Amino acid sequence: VKIGLIGSTGHVSIATGGLRELQGIEVAGMAPGSAGESMEKAAQLLDKAGFSAPRYDDGLRLIQEAKPDLVVIACHFGDHARYAEEALRRGMHVFVEKPVATTLADLEKVRLAYDTAGTRLAAMFGSRTTPAFRTAYQAVRQGKIGRIRLVQAQKSYRLGIRKAPYLSRDTYGGTIPWVGSHAIDWVLWFTGERFRSVYATHSREENRGHGDLEMSAQCQFVMTGGIAASVSVDYLRPESAPTHGDDRIRIAGTEGVLEIRDQEVLLINGEASGIQKLKLLESRNLFAEFVHSIEGRGECTVSAEESFLCTEACLKARQSADESRVVLF
Amino acid sequence: VKIGLIGSTGHVSIATGGLRELQGIEVAGMAPGSAGESMEKAAQLLDKAGFSAPRYDDGLRLIQEAKPDLVVIACHFGDHARYAEEALRRGMHVFVEKPVATTLADLEKVRLAYDTAGTRLAAMFGSRTTPAFRTAYQAVRQGKIGRIRLVQAQKSYRLGIRKAPYLSRDTYGGTIPWVGSHAIDWVLWFTGERFRSVYATHSREENRGHGDLEMSAQCQFVMTGGIAASVSVDYLRPESAPTHGDDRIRIAGTEGVLEIRDQEVLLINGEASGIQKLKLLESRNLFAEFVHSIEGRGECTVSAEESFLCTEACLKARQSADESRVVLF
């Protein structure tokens, strides 16, 4: 498989981290995907993985000239969609940072290109493959909490000092699509239902000079089956916190309650008295899974359809927050 | 102070538990407040506190004949308002189970009666006086987390087997007003802001034959100052859980994050590295505070205005959930 790397802004490390698990990979080229984007991080990660790659001036030229089989897209978030669309139109596989697009119009273009491409696409919902989330998902699918009725998900990050691409809605897309997308994806993945409506709110107040960046956001989804799912997102985690991020989910079902907190999985159900701490599964690499799925060797944890549905949910939640109204799906 | 007890359904134990802290109290009478209500629990609690009281057939007769200075109301939830209104109209103080009313029309009647009564009223938001909540409130007021931007509150209870008053909207009022009211009160209390809008959802599915009772609910409030506050409520806590209830709140501010979980208070801010577990203040009794406030000896933690505002917020959240639309304040 010949791969091309476009951009060095998002979680390109998921792709480079997967390279060592793969056989017969050639990195056909790397290129910035957005104006002023440095490729140094990607170059270092590639080097660390034992690879080097010809450099191209821009992503479209890379697609046209290096002709990769698979494009990894992780540039400024507002530029994901145009490379994804272009690569799909040329019959390439696409491994793209989430959200797939930062506008519903761009998302529709990518979806249409995907529908006729016959190739694969997955968005970088990397938290799905971590030990806690894999373990929790297995427990839920094994029926440990019965039928899901209610979900609360949380993303909380340190703000630190964020650079220019985070400060403008055009390049950043918004805190709900960027940070919230993970938690919104968990809702989709764990419930296995579809989004029916969303009401959301977000605020740029107290963002310490970070332009358009929203410091906090909350979304209230109603899923098919009448499941309620709330998503809380913030950049308010203090620098003194023990970790950068504080990812959590609590899922309450008819037969039990499961939680992820501090990267542990806690379960209460009728099988035991009190709170069980589940033994964790090992992590997997999402990019390695994706390449294996192309090669017909297993399924990728993230499907194209989920990547699109989650992106749509993020963008409709952002719209809801912008317009202070309920948005339907 | 001559007190009368109407009803034995709600947290009448807050009142009887406060009796031993008070001087010069006479229990002038007790009576059921709702059709078919047994007063045995109240009688036992009174006895345990070293008191006895004449029995009346119904609450209105108690008000008219025993002429208490203060009425404790804890009957079926749909009947709170009519006793509160009647007692206020006769110049009595009112210590009433929350919600103060189960319809906005009833709430308005109580508010009007209060406005001309010149007496005091407090709703039984008893969790405010527990060690964890008192400690958390003190920390927030001391500025330990800066300006609040985001709140997530949770109430989760075991369902068990609930009797007839819980099974009908008329007598029960709904899960948002009954269980959710505590969490909605925390939002009001900690932020010190006012409710601006709410979007909520609730569901009766999987309620194990409990009639109208909603098993799960979520509310998304926007407060003045642009603070987002989500409230999640459920009866899905398994019987095997270590405790009946799982009360939580997480409050994220500009300078730190504070949480209550497992009746502990956890704080992250710039004063220390990592997570601090705060030393807990002692609990207080809300009824004793209320009587002392009548006697001019200190303030009650819960004001009449907050009791009304929180009840209004509960009822507007229920309306939002019933009608699937945003409700403004």
XYZ file of C-alpha atoms in Angstrom, chain A residues 3 5 12-23 25-27 40-53 285 287:
33
model
C 0.355 6.093 1.376
C 0.470 12.187 4.235
C -0.951 12.094 12.269
C 0.742 10.016 14.969
C -2.075 7.466 14.731
C -0.940 6.756 11.183
C 2.799 6.818 11.824
C 2.299 4.785 14.987
C 0.574 2.094 12.947
C 3.312 1.793 10.347
C 5.409 -0.632 12.372
C 2.503 -3.084 12.537
C 2.142 -3.120 8.765
C 3.924 -4.960 5.948
C 3.994 -0.011 3.152
C 5.549 2.713 1.050
C 5.216 6.348 2.020
C 8.112 19.025 10.751
C 6.034 17.040 13.245
C 4.986 14.551 10.571
C 8.548 14.290 9.257
C 9.866 13.535 12.747
C 7.170 10.950 13.393
C 7.892 9.268 10.057
C 11.583 9.229 10.790
C 10.938 7.684 14.200
C 8.879 4.995 12.496
C 11.810 4.268 10.170
C 10.309 5.853 7.063
C 11.127 8.772 4.841
C 9.064 10.345 2.097
C -3.883 1.030 16.388
C -4.578 3.056 11.217
